[in-house]
PDB file of C-alpha atoms in Angstrom:
ATOM      1  CA  MET A 768     -47.250  -5.080  34.888  1.00  0.00           C
ATOM      2  CA  ASN A 769     -48.306  -1.928  36.745  1.00  0.00           C
ATOM      3  CA  LEU A 770     -45.154  -0.253  38.102  1.00  0.00           C
ATOM      4  CA  GLU A 771     -44.723   3.214  39.522  1.00  0.00           C
ATOM      5  CA  THR A 772     -41.497   5.080  38.909  1.00  0.00           C
ATOM      6  CA  LYS A 773     -41.228   6.088  42.568  1.00  0.00           C
ATOM      7  CA  TRP A 774     -41.142   2.398  43.529  1.00  0.00           C
ATOM      8  CA  LEU A 775     -38.090   1.872  41.317  1.00  0.00           C
ATOM      9  CA  GLU A 776     -36.420   4.927  42.845  1.00  0.00           C
ATOM     10  CA  ASP A 777     -37.286   3.601  46.309  1.00  0.00           C
ATOM     11  CA  PHE A 778     -35.726   0.239  45.477  1.00  0.00           C
ATOM     12  CA  VAL A 779     -32.507   1.839  44.159  1.00  0.00           C
ATOM     13  CA  ALA A 780     -32.281   3.898  47.364  1.00  0.00           C
ATOM     14  CA  LEU A 781     -32.821   0.804  49.514  1.00  0.00           C
ATOM     15  CA  ALA A 782     -30.119  -1.115  47.641  1.00  0.00           C
ATOM     16  CA  SER A 783     -27.735   1.749  48.419  1.00  0.00           C
ATOM     17  CA  THR A 784     -28.495   2.219  52.130  1.00  0.00           C
ATOM     18  CA  ARG A 785     -29.474  -1.379  53.055  1.00  0.00           C
ATOM     19  CA  SER A 786     -31.809   0.203  55.603  1.00  0.00           C
ATOM     20  CA  PHE A 787     -35.542   0.857  55.430  1.00  0.00           C
ATOM     21  CA  SER A 788     -35.352   3.766  57.904  1.00  0.00           C
ATOM     22  CA  ALA A 789     -32.405   5.466  56.160  1.00  0.00           C
ATOM     23  CA  SER A 790     -34.025   5.022  52.759  1.00  0.00           C
ATOM     24  CA  ALA A 791     -37.321   6.425  54.017  1.00  0.00           C
ATOM     25  CA  ARG A 792     -35.527   9.568  55.242  1.00  0.00           C
ATOM     26  CA  GLN A 793     -33.715   9.868  51.931  1.00  0.00           C
ATOM     27  CA  ARG A 794     -36.999   9.532  50.017  1.00  0.00           C
ATOM     28  CA  HIS A 795     -38.821  11.925  52.388  1.00  0.00           C
ATOM     29  CA  VAL A 796     -41.553   9.473  53.432  1.00  0.00           C
ATOM     30  CA  THR A 797     -42.381   7.650  56.628  1.00  0.00           C
ATOM     31  CA  GLN A 798     -40.839   4.217  57.126  1.00  0.00           C
ATOM     32  CA  PRO A 799     -44.231   2.408  57.043  1.00  0.00           C
ATOM     33  CA  ALA A 800     -45.115   4.152  53.762  1.00  0.00           C
ATOM     34  CA  PHE A 801     -41.712   3.306  52.323  1.00  0.00           C
ATOM     35  CA  SER A 802     -42.054  -0.354  53.345  1.00  0.00           C
ATOM     36  CA  ARG A 803     -45.489  -0.525  51.714  1.00  0.00           C
ATOM     37  CA  ARG A 804     -44.092   0.831  48.470  1.00  0.00           C
ATOM     38  CA  ILE A 805     -41.349  -1.808  48.406  1.00  0.00           C
ATOM     39  CA  ARG A 806     -44.009  -4.488  49.059  1.00  0.00           C
ATOM     40  CA  SER A 807     -46.071  -3.076  46.193  1.00  0.00           C
ATOM     41  CA  LEU A 808     -43.050  -3.279  43.899  1.00  0.00           C
ATOM     42  CA  GLU A 809     -42.444  -6.916  44.867  1.00  0.00           C
ATOM     43  CA  GLN A 810     -46.106  -7.741  44.238  1.00  0.00           C
ATOM     44  CA  ALA A 811     -45.993  -6.065  40.830  1.00  0.00           C
ATOM     45  CA  VAL A 812     -42.785  -7.879  39.856  1.00  0.00           C
ATOM     46  CA  GLY A 813     -44.001 -11.171  41.289  1.00  0.00           C
ATOM     47  CA  VAL A 814     -40.857 -12.088  43.270  1.00  0.00           C
ATOM     48  CA  THR A 815     -39.277 -11.238  46.621  1.00  0.00           C
ATOM     49  CA  LEU A 816     -36.576  -8.636  46.035  1.00  0.00           C
ATOM     50  CA  VAL A 817     -35.448  -7.963  49.618  1.00  0.00           C
ATOM     51  CA  ASP A 818     -34.214 -10.396  52.268  1.00  0.00           C
ATOM     52  CA  ARG A 819     -35.585  -8.840  55.448  1.00  0.00           C
ATOM     53  CA  SER A 820     -34.120 -11.499  57.769  1.00  0.00           C
ATOM     54  CA  THR A 821     -30.696  -9.828  57.960  1.00  0.00           C
ATOM     55  CA  THR A 822     -29.453  -6.544  59.402  1.00  0.00           C
ATOM     56  CA  PRO A 823     -28.491  -4.622  57.371  1.00  0.00           C
ATOM     57  CA  ILE A 824     -30.932  -6.007  54.832  1.00  0.00           C
ATOM     58  CA  ASN A 825     -29.708  -7.770  51.692  1.00  0.00           C
ATOM     59  CA  LEU A 826     -31.159  -8.172  48.252  1.00  0.00           C
ATOM     60  CA  THR A 827     -32.273 -11.620  47.133  1.00  0.00           C
ATOM     61  CA  PRO A 828     -30.632 -13.062  43.999  1.00  0.00           C
ATOM     62  CA  GLU A 829     -33.712 -11.904  42.074  1.00  0.00           C
ATOM     63  CA  GLY A 830     -33.325  -8.481  43.680  1.00  0.00           C
ATOM     64  CA  GLN A 831     -29.688  -8.252  42.576  1.00  0.00           C
ATOM     65  CA  LEU A 832     -30.716  -8.934  38.981  1.00  0.00           C
ATOM     66  CA  PHE A 833     -33.650  -6.520  39.124  1.00  0.00           C
ATOM     67  CA  LEU A 834     -31.462  -3.768  40.608  1.00  0.00           C
ATOM     68  CA  VAL A 835     -29.513  -3.379  37.355  1.00  0.00           C
ATOM     69  CA  THR A 836     -32.769  -3.009  35.411  1.00  0.00           C
ATOM     70  CA  ALA A 837     -34.256  -0.599  37.961  1.00  0.00           C
ATOM     71  CA  ARG A 838     -31.210   1.661  37.872  1.00  0.00           C
ATOM     72  CA  ASN A 839     -31.178   1.533  34.096  1.00  0.00           C
ATOM     73  CA  LEU A 840     -34.862   2.478  33.824  1.00  0.00           C
ATOM     74  CA  VAL A 841     -34.577   5.333  36.320  1.00  0.00           C
ATOM     75  CA  GLU A 842     -31.481   6.746  34.610  1.00  0.00           C
ATOM     76  CA  GLN A 843     -32.972   6.492  31.126  1.00  0.00           C
ATOM     77  CA  LEU A 844     -36.213   8.112  32.233  1.00  0.00           C
ATOM     78  CA  ASN A 845     -34.372  10.974  33.920  1.00  0.00           C
ATOM     79  CA  GLU A 846     -32.195  11.500  30.853  1.00  0.00           C
ATOM     80  CA  CYS A 847     -35.264  11.543  28.600  1.00  0.00           C
ATOM     81  CA  LEU A 848     -37.111  14.008  30.825  1.00  0.00           C
ATOM     82  CA  SER A 849     -34.075  16.282  30.994  1.00  0.00           C
ATOM     83  CA  HIS A 850     -33.899  16.264  27.216  1.00  0.00           C
ATOM     84  CA  LEU A 851     -37.621  16.990  26.813  1.00  0.00           C
ATOM     85  CA  ARG A 852     -37.363  19.882  29.248  1.00  0.00           C
ATOM     86  CA  GLY A 853     -34.631  21.450  27.192  1.00  0.00           C
ATOM     87  CA  VAL A 854     -31.885  20.919  29.738  1.00  0.00           C
ATOM     88  CA  SER A 855     -28.430  21.440  28.303  1.00  0.00           C
ATOM     89  CA  MET A 856     -27.167  17.998  27.339  1.00  0.00           C
ATOM     90  CA  ALA A 857     -23.459  18.343  27.931  1.00  0.00           C
ATOM     91  CA  ARG A 858     -21.803  14.999  27.357  1.00  0.00           C
ATOM     92  CA  GLU A 859     -22.185  12.998  30.551  1.00  0.00           C
ATOM     93  CA  ALA A 860     -19.054  11.709  32.233  1.00  0.00           C
ATOM     94  CA  LEU A 861     -18.566   7.950  32.256  1.00  0.00           C
ATOM     95  CA  ASP A 862     -17.981   6.321  35.659  1.00  0.00           C
ATOM     96  CA  ILE A 863     -14.958   4.004  35.537  1.00  0.00           C
ATOM     97  CA  VAL A 864     -13.587   1.801  38.313  1.00  0.00           C
ATOM     98  CA  ALA A 865     -10.037   0.509  38.050  1.00  0.00           C
ATOM     99  CA  ALA A 866      -7.431  -1.473  39.936  1.00  0.00           C
ATOM    100  CA  HIS A 867      -5.217   0.899  41.943  1.00  0.00           C
ATOM    101  CA  SER A 868      -2.054   0.355  39.888  1.00  0.00           C
ATOM    102  CA  LEU A 869      -3.959   0.809  36.616  1.00  0.00           C
ATOM    103  CA  ALA A 870      -5.607   3.996  37.882  1.00  0.00           C
ATOM    104  CA  LEU A 871      -2.265   5.513  38.912  1.00  0.00           C
ATOM    105  CA  SER A 872       0.174   4.376  36.254  1.00  0.00           C
ATOM    106  CA  PHE A 873      -1.768   3.124  33.218  1.00  0.00           C
ATOM    107  CA  TYR A 874      -5.027   5.042  32.872  1.00  0.00           C
ATOM    108  CA  PRO A 875      -3.716   8.615  32.239  1.00  0.00           C
ATOM    109  CA  GLU A 876      -1.619   7.611  29.235  1.00  0.00           C
ATOM    110  CA  TRP A 877      -4.243   5.224  27.845  1.00  0.00           C
ATOM    111  CA  ILE A 878      -7.218   7.609  28.072  1.00  0.00           C
ATOM    112  CA  SER A 879      -5.160  10.367  26.437  1.00  0.00           C
ATOM    113  CA  ARG A 880      -4.358   8.050  23.558  1.00  0.00           C
ATOM    114  CA  LEU A 881      -7.973   6.907  23.236  1.00  0.00           C
ATOM    115  CA  GLN A 882      -9.146  10.504  22.999  1.00  0.00           C
ATOM    116  CA  GLU A 883      -6.874  10.994  20.008  1.00  0.00           C
ATOM    117  CA  GLY A 884      -9.210   8.637  18.173  1.00  0.00           C
ATOM    118  CA  LEU A 885     -12.536   9.589  19.775  1.00  0.00           C
ATOM    119  CA  GLY A 886     -12.242  13.225  20.773  1.00  0.00           C
ATOM    120  CA  GLU A 887     -13.063  14.605  24.220  1.00  0.00           C
ATOM    121  CA  LEU A 888     -14.199  11.877  26.612  1.00  0.00           C
ATOM    122  CA  PRO A 889     -15.332  13.056  30.089  1.00  0.00           C
ATOM    123  CA  THR A 890     -14.734  10.383  32.737  1.00  0.00           C
ATOM    124  CA  ARG A 891     -14.829   9.892  36.520  1.00  0.00           C
ATOM    125  CA  LEU A 892     -12.299   7.376  37.809  1.00  0.00           C
ATOM    126  CA  VAL A 893     -12.403   5.532  41.143  1.00  0.00           C
ATOM    127  CA  ALA A 894      -9.542   3.234  42.210  1.00  0.00           C
ATOM    128  CA  MET A 895     -10.328   0.075  44.187  1.00  0.00           C
ATOM    129  CA  ASN A 896      -9.211  -3.529  44.450  1.00  0.00           C
ATOM    130  CA  VAL A 897     -10.311  -5.882  41.684  1.00  0.00           C
ATOM    131  CA  GLY A 898     -12.784  -7.794  43.856  1.00  0.00           C
ATOM    132  CA  GLU A 899     -14.603  -4.588  44.800  1.00  0.00           C
ATOM    133  CA  ALA A 900     -14.542  -3.389  41.200  1.00  0.00           C
ATOM    134  CA  ILE A 901     -16.196  -6.594  39.970  1.00  0.00           C
ATOM    135  CA  HIS A 902     -18.932  -6.199  42.608  1.00  0.00           C
ATOM    136  CA  VAL A 903     -19.542  -2.592  41.543  1.00  0.00           C
ATOM    137  CA  LEU A 904     -19.724  -3.613  37.873  1.00  0.00           C
ATOM    138  CA  ARG A 905     -22.122  -6.483  38.583  1.00  0.00           C
ATOM    139  CA  GLU A 906     -24.456  -4.211  40.554  1.00  0.00           C
ATOM    140  CA  GLY A 907     -24.546  -1.628  37.788  1.00  0.00           C
ATOM    141  CA  ASN A 908     -22.860   1.048  39.926  1.00  0.00           C
ATOM    142  CA  CYS A 909     -20.287   1.937  37.277  1.00  0.00           C
ATOM    143  CA  ASP A 910     -20.208   2.213  33.506  1.00  0.00           C
ATOM    144  CA  LEU A 911     -16.851   0.562  32.837  1.00  0.00           C
ATOM    145  CA  MET A 912     -14.215  -1.455  34.685  1.00  0.00           C
ATOM    146  CA  LEU A 913     -10.499  -1.430  33.963  1.00  0.00           C
ATOM    147  CA  ALA A 914      -8.873  -4.598  35.284  1.00  0.00           C
ATOM    148  CA  TYR A 915      -6.225  -7.244  34.783  1.00  0.00           C
ATOM    149  CA  HIS A 916      -6.856 -10.625  33.174  1.00  0.00           C
ATOM    150  CA  ASP A 917      -4.380 -13.488  33.421  1.00  0.00           C
ATOM    151  CA  GLN A 918      -3.867 -16.814  31.688  1.00  0.00           C
ATOM    152  CA  TYR A 919      -5.080 -18.665  34.769  1.00  0.00           C
ATOM    153  CA  ALA A 920      -8.517 -16.973  34.480  1.00  0.00           C
ATOM    154  CA  THR A 921      -8.583 -16.130  38.179  1.00  0.00           C
ATOM    155  CA  MET A 922     -11.301 -13.552  37.463  1.00  0.00           C
ATOM    156  CA  GLN A 923     -14.386 -15.278  36.051  1.00  0.00           C
ATOM    157  CA  LEU A 924     -16.881 -13.061  34.219  1.00  0.00           C
ATOM    158  CA  ASP A 925     -19.499 -14.214  31.717  1.00  0.00           C
ATOM    159  CA  ALA A 926     -18.257 -12.828  28.381  1.00  0.00           C
ATOM    160  CA  GLU A 927     -21.803 -12.323  27.079  1.00  0.00           C
ATOM    161  CA  VAL A 928     -22.990 -10.360  30.108  1.00  0.00           C
ATOM    162  CA  PHE A 929     -19.654  -8.575  30.608  1.00  0.00           C
ATOM    163  CA  PRO A 930     -18.032  -8.026  27.192  1.00  0.00           C
ATOM    164  CA  SER A 931     -14.531  -6.570  27.158  1.00  0.00           C
ATOM    165  CA  PHE A 932     -11.833  -4.999  25.016  1.00  0.00           C
ATOM    166  CA  SER A 933      -8.178  -5.946  25.338  1.00  0.00           C
ATOM    167  CA  ILE A 934      -6.368  -2.625  25.731  1.00  0.00           C
ATOM    168  CA  GLY A 935      -2.870  -3.566  26.842  1.00  0.00           C
ATOM    169  CA  GLN A 936      -0.282  -6.195  27.710  1.00  0.00           C
ATOM    170  CA  VAL A 937       1.880  -6.074  30.803  1.00  0.00           C
ATOM    171  CA  ASN A 938       4.473  -8.236  32.534  1.00  0.00           C
ATOM    172  CA  MET A 939       4.865  -8.452  36.282  1.00  0.00           C
ATOM    173  CA  LEU A 940       8.593  -8.494  36.961  1.00  0.00           C
ATOM    174  CA  PRO A 941      10.493  -9.642  40.054  1.00  0.00           C
ATOM    175  CA  VAL A 942      12.566  -6.581  40.986  1.00  0.00           C
ATOM    176  CA  SER A 943      14.997  -5.455  43.653  1.00  0.00           C
ATOM    177  CA  LEU A 944      16.883  -2.323  44.573  1.00  0.00           C
ATOM    178  CA  ALA A 945      20.235  -2.216  42.756  1.00  0.00           C
ATOM    179  CA  ASP A 946      23.478  -2.378  44.713  1.00  0.00           C
ATOM    180  CA  LYS A 947      26.538  -0.204  43.941  1.00  0.00           C
ATOM    181  CA  GLN A 948      27.538  -2.553  41.133  1.00  0.00           C
ATOM    182  CA  GLY A 949      24.108  -2.375  39.538  1.00  0.00           C
ATOM    183  CA  LYS A 950      23.234  -5.912  40.605  1.00  0.00           C
ATOM    184  CA  PRO A 951      20.050  -6.853  42.471  1.00  0.00           C
ATOM    185  CA  ARG A 952      20.412  -6.563  46.247  1.00  0.00           C
ATOM    186  CA  PHE A 953      18.123  -9.602  46.467  1.00  0.00           C
ATOM    187  CA  SER A 954      18.058 -12.264  43.773  1.00  0.00           C
ATOM    188  CA  LEU A 955      15.837 -15.249  43.023  1.00  0.00           C
ATOM    189  CA  ASP A 956      19.041 -17.150  42.183  1.00  0.00           C
ATOM    190  CA  SER A 957      20.151 -16.973  45.814  1.00  0.00           C
ATOM    191  CA  GLN A 958      20.002 -20.210  47.787  1.00  0.00           C
ATOM    192  CA  ASP A 959      19.515 -18.287  51.031  1.00  0.00           C
ATOM    193  CA  PRO A 960      16.123 -17.147  52.400  1.00  0.00           C
ATOM    194  CA  ILE A 961      14.918 -14.153  50.371  1.00  0.00           C
ATOM    195  CA  PRO A 962      13.036 -11.233  51.982  1.00  0.00           C
ATOM    196  CA  TYR A 963       9.778 -11.139  50.049  1.00  0.00           C
ATOM    197  CA  LEU A 964       7.337  -8.254  49.706  1.00  0.00           C
ATOM    198  CA  SER A 965       3.984  -9.848  48.979  1.00  0.00           C
ATOM    199  CA  TYR A 966       0.480  -8.956  47.889  1.00  0.00           C
ATOM    200  CA  THR A 967      -2.176  -9.625  50.505  1.00  0.00           C
ATOM    201  CA  GLN A 968      -4.374 -12.723  50.339  1.00  0.00           C
ATOM    202  CA  GLY A 969      -7.146 -12.143  47.847  1.00  0.00           C
ATOM    203  CA  ALA A 970      -5.353  -9.432  45.843  1.00  0.00           C
ATOM    204  CA  PHE A 971      -5.626 -10.251  42.130  1.00  0.00           C
ATOM    205  CA  LEU A 972      -1.928  -9.664  41.391  1.00  0.00           C
ATOM    206  CA  GLY A 973      -1.023 -11.810  44.385  1.00  0.00           C
ATOM    207  CA  ARG A 974      -3.039 -14.731  43.030  1.00  0.00           C
ATOM    208  CA  SER A 975      -1.203 -14.464  39.720  1.00  0.00           C
ATOM    209  CA  VAL A 976       2.194 -14.621  41.448  1.00  0.00           C
ATOM    210  CA  ARG A 977       1.103 -17.532  43.643  1.00  0.00           C
ATOM    211  CA  MET A 978       0.025 -19.476  40.550  1.00  0.00           C
ATOM    212  CA  LEU A 979       3.494 -18.929  39.067  1.00  0.00           C
ATOM    213  CA  LEU A 980       5.199 -20.203  42.232  1.00  0.00           C
ATOM    214  CA  LYS A 981       2.673 -22.922  43.046  1.00  0.00           C
ATOM    215  CA  ASN A 982       4.827 -25.910  42.111  1.00  0.00           C
ATOM    216  CA  ASP A 983       8.289 -24.368  42.306  1.00  0.00           C
ATOM    217  CA  PRO A 984      10.703 -24.914  45.219  1.00  0.00           C
ATOM    218  CA  LEU A 985      11.549 -21.208  45.102  1.00  0.00           C
ATOM    219  CA  ARG A 986       8.448 -20.452  47.155  1.00  0.00           C
ATOM    220  CA  LEU A 987      10.069 -22.196  50.135  1.00  0.00           C
ATOM    221  CA  ARG A 988      12.940 -19.665  50.124  1.00  0.00           C
ATOM    222  CA  LEU A 989      10.697 -16.606  50.011  1.00  0.00           C
ATOM    223  CA  ARG A 990      10.381 -15.159  53.516  1.00  0.00           C
ATOM    224  CA  THR A 991       7.406 -12.779  53.596  1.00  0.00           C
ATOM    225  CA  ILE A 992       8.258  -9.646  55.568  1.00  0.00           C
ATOM    226  CA  TYR A 993       5.614  -7.234  54.261  1.00  0.00           C
ATOM    227  CA  GLU A 994       2.181  -7.431  52.624  1.00  0.00           C
ATOM    228  CA  THR A 995      -0.079  -4.934  50.888  1.00  0.00           C
ATOM    229  CA  ALA A 996      -2.831  -5.101  48.259  1.00  0.00           C
ATOM    230  CA  MET A 997      -1.301  -2.329  46.130  1.00  0.00           C
ATOM    231  CA  ALA A 998       1.571  -2.582  43.656  1.00  0.00           C
ATOM    232  CA  GLU A 999       2.575   1.022  44.390  1.00  0.00           C
ATOM    233  CA  GLY A1000       2.951   0.094  48.059  1.00  0.00           C
ATOM    234  CA  LEU A1001       5.287  -2.774  47.180  1.00  0.00           C
ATOM    235  CA  LYS A1002       7.238  -0.503  44.847  1.00  0.00           C
ATOM    236  CA  GLY A1003       7.853   1.939  47.702  1.00  0.00           C
ATOM    237  CA  MET A1004       9.182  -0.825  49.932  1.00  0.00           C
ATOM    238  CA  VAL A1005      11.434  -2.229  47.179  1.00  0.00           C
ATOM    239  CA  LEU A1006      12.891   1.253  46.710  1.00  0.00           C
ATOM    240  CA  GLN A1007      13.728   1.236  50.434  1.00  0.00           C
ATOM    241  CA  GLY A1008      15.826  -1.875  49.817  1.00  0.00           C
ATOM    242  CA  VAL A1009      14.043  -4.172  52.241  1.00  0.00           C
ATOM    243  CA  GLY A1010      13.172  -7.009  49.836  1.00  0.00           C
ATOM    244  CA  LEU A1011      12.054  -8.015  46.362  1.00  0.00           C
ATOM    245  CA  ALA A1012       8.579  -8.017  44.815  1.00  0.00           C
ATOM    246  CA  TRP A1013       6.675  -8.709  41.599  1.00  0.00           C
ATOM    247  CA  ILE A1014       5.480  -5.387  40.146  1.00  0.00           C
ATOM    248  CA  PRO A1015       3.777  -4.540  36.803  1.00  0.00           C
ATOM    249  CA  ASP A1016       6.399  -3.184  34.418  1.00  0.00           C
ATOM    250  CA  PHE A1017       4.530   0.031  33.598  1.00  0.00           C
ATOM    251  CA  CYS A1018       4.671   0.983  37.303  1.00  0.00           C
ATOM    252  CA  ILE A1019       8.473   0.862  37.394  1.00  0.00           C
ATOM    253  CA  ARG A1020       9.419   1.993  33.880  1.00  0.00           C
ATOM    254  CA  ASP A1021      11.418   5.018  35.045  1.00  0.00           C
ATOM    255  CA  GLU A1022      13.134   3.181  37.915  1.00  0.00           C
ATOM    256  CA  LEU A1023      14.286   0.405  35.577  1.00  0.00           C
ATOM    257  CA  LYS A1024      15.502   2.943  33.036  1.00  0.00           C
ATOM    258  CA  ASN A1025      17.589   4.916  35.544  1.00  0.00           C
ATOM    259  CA  GLY A1026      18.898   1.755  37.211  1.00  0.00           C
ATOM    260  CA  ARG A1027      17.470   2.282  40.692  1.00  0.00           C
ATOM    261  CA  LEU A1028      15.566  -0.992  40.317  1.00  0.00           C
ATOM    262  CA  VAL A1029      16.782  -4.087  38.479  1.00  0.00           C
ATOM    263  CA  ARG A1030      15.408  -7.510  37.690  1.00  0.00           C
ATOM    264  CA  ALA A1031      15.765  -9.991  40.515  1.00  0.00           C
ATOM    265  CA  GLY A1032      15.481 -12.957  38.134  1.00  0.00           C
ATOM    266  CA  ASP A1033      15.407 -13.779  34.422  1.00  0.00           C
ATOM    267  CA  ASP A1034      12.292 -13.657  32.252  1.00  0.00           C
ATOM    268  CA  LYS A1035      11.129 -17.160  33.209  1.00  0.00           C
ATOM    269  CA  TRP A1036       9.863 -15.496  36.399  1.00  0.00           C
ATOM    270  CA  ASP A1037       7.777 -12.904  34.534  1.00  0.00           C
ATOM    271  CA  VAL A1038       3.999 -13.042  34.946  1.00  0.00           C
ATOM    272  CA  PRO A1039       2.227 -11.990  31.708  1.00  0.00           C
ATOM    273  CA  LEU A1040      -1.060 -10.149  32.165  1.00  0.00           C
ATOM    274  CA  GLU A1041      -3.629  -8.600  29.881  1.00  0.00           C
ATOM    275  CA  ILE A1042      -5.431  -5.339  30.613  1.00  0.00           C
ATOM    276  CA  ARG A1043      -9.107  -5.259  29.679  1.00  0.00           C
ATOM    277  CA  LEU A1044     -11.925  -2.738  29.692  1.00  0.00           C
ATOM    278  CA  TYR A1045     -15.250  -4.305  30.742  1.00  0.00           C
ATOM    279  CA  ARG A1046     -18.882  -3.200  30.611  1.00  0.00           C
ATOM    280  CA  CYS A1047     -22.179  -4.788  31.637  1.00  0.00           C
ATOM    281  CA  SER A1048     -24.368  -5.563  28.609  1.00  0.00           C
ATOM    282  CA  LEU A1049     -27.497  -5.333  30.770  1.00  0.00           C
ATOM    283  CA  VAL A1050     -26.932  -1.588  31.223  1.00  0.00           C
ATOM    284  CA  HIS A1051     -27.862   0.487  28.186  1.00  0.00           C
ATOM    285  CA  LYS A1052     -26.573   3.929  29.093  1.00  0.00           C
ATOM    286  CA  PRO A1053     -26.366   5.972  25.865  1.00  0.00           C
ATOM    287  CA  GLY A1054     -22.840   7.212  26.560  1.00  0.00           C
ATOM    288  CA  VAL A1055     -21.527   3.697  27.118  1.00  0.00           C
ATOM    289  CA  GLU A1056     -23.300   2.330  24.036  1.00  0.00           C
ATOM    290  CA  LYS A1057     -21.820   5.111  21.916  1.00  0.00           C
ATOM    291  CA  LEU A1058     -18.310   4.626  23.296  1.00  0.00           C
ATOM    292  CA  TRP A1059     -18.477   0.868  22.708  1.00  0.00           C
ATOM    293  CA  ARG A1060     -19.569   1.334  19.084  1.00  0.00           C
ATOM    294  CA  GLN A1061     -16.811   3.879  18.512  1.00  0.00           C
ATOM    295  CA  MET A1062     -14.156   1.638  20.049  1.00  0.00           C
ATOM    296  CA  MET A1063     -15.191  -1.253  17.789  1.00  0.00           C
ATOM    297  CA  LYS A1064     -14.413   0.947  14.760  1.00  0.00           C
ATOM    298  CA  LEU A1065     -10.987   2.072  15.958  1.00  0.00           C
ATOM    299  CA  PRO A1066      -7.762   0.407  14.758  1.00  0.00           C
ATOM    300  CA  ARG A1067      -6.332  -1.947  17.358  1.00  0.00           C
ATOM    301  CA  ASP A1068      -3.311   0.275  17.970  1.00  0.00           C
ATOM    302  CA  PHE A1069      -5.593   3.048  19.222  1.00  0.00           C
ATOM    303  CA  LEU A1070      -6.982   0.743  21.915  1.00  0.00           C
ATOM    304  CA  GLN A1071      -3.623  -0.596  23.011  1.00  0.00           C
ATOM    305  CA  ALA A1072      -1.530   1.608  25.280  1.00  0.00           C
TER     306      ALA A1072
END
């Protein structure tokens, strides 16, 4: 197979912009020349990588698979050349994507604990919803993904392609603002309609709550008055006393301790979740490989926050 490095770089640019003209400007070539180089890459690989029938363009299924390899090759080659040229090889930061609530309330404590076992660990963290994070991981646009996993397996990832470490356990609790007597202002035991602060359709945590309520009459008494994809957003509304919501316990640890928030139901309404750190086994970035090997040698209590 006769491949030119610039073709791989062209393809990575095209996957990012989804536009031949924008990619050509980025790569400092004319659009016809850029298009010819993508055609040459497809001919060398032997498959169609780009679906040109849509605007913006999309990658074919084969193109999606090849994109991970192309990025990997370009990154490894650049790293090797930098090393050969004597460039200072400061430890490269790892790119991590995480669910919003994990990024805000879980990650700082966990990464600090992990560094006790591994030493300094430079990272770049981007918060996004779980669906977006999975897409970024699958396309090879991040090194690691921090996400929830529940017993209903609502997030399906091939364990061989996307291996993971279990790094924490969490319960989603139904909570309400406390009244003057320290009781929940809104309770799941009430027979009246209950003002409910809900996750938006498609939010991972929302799916977990809906699975809990799927066959229970309680769902008929929940009157949705507010929706958001983020647990922190629901927490803010609960603290305003407008309704009850299911929120991960690590997000409301202080509020439960000082009594501002209280359980709105007993533990049968808890939603147990696992927190996992994922990688893509098709990407062989040295920093990720090293971290993974180091984590496998650590005692379990170092991984769990």
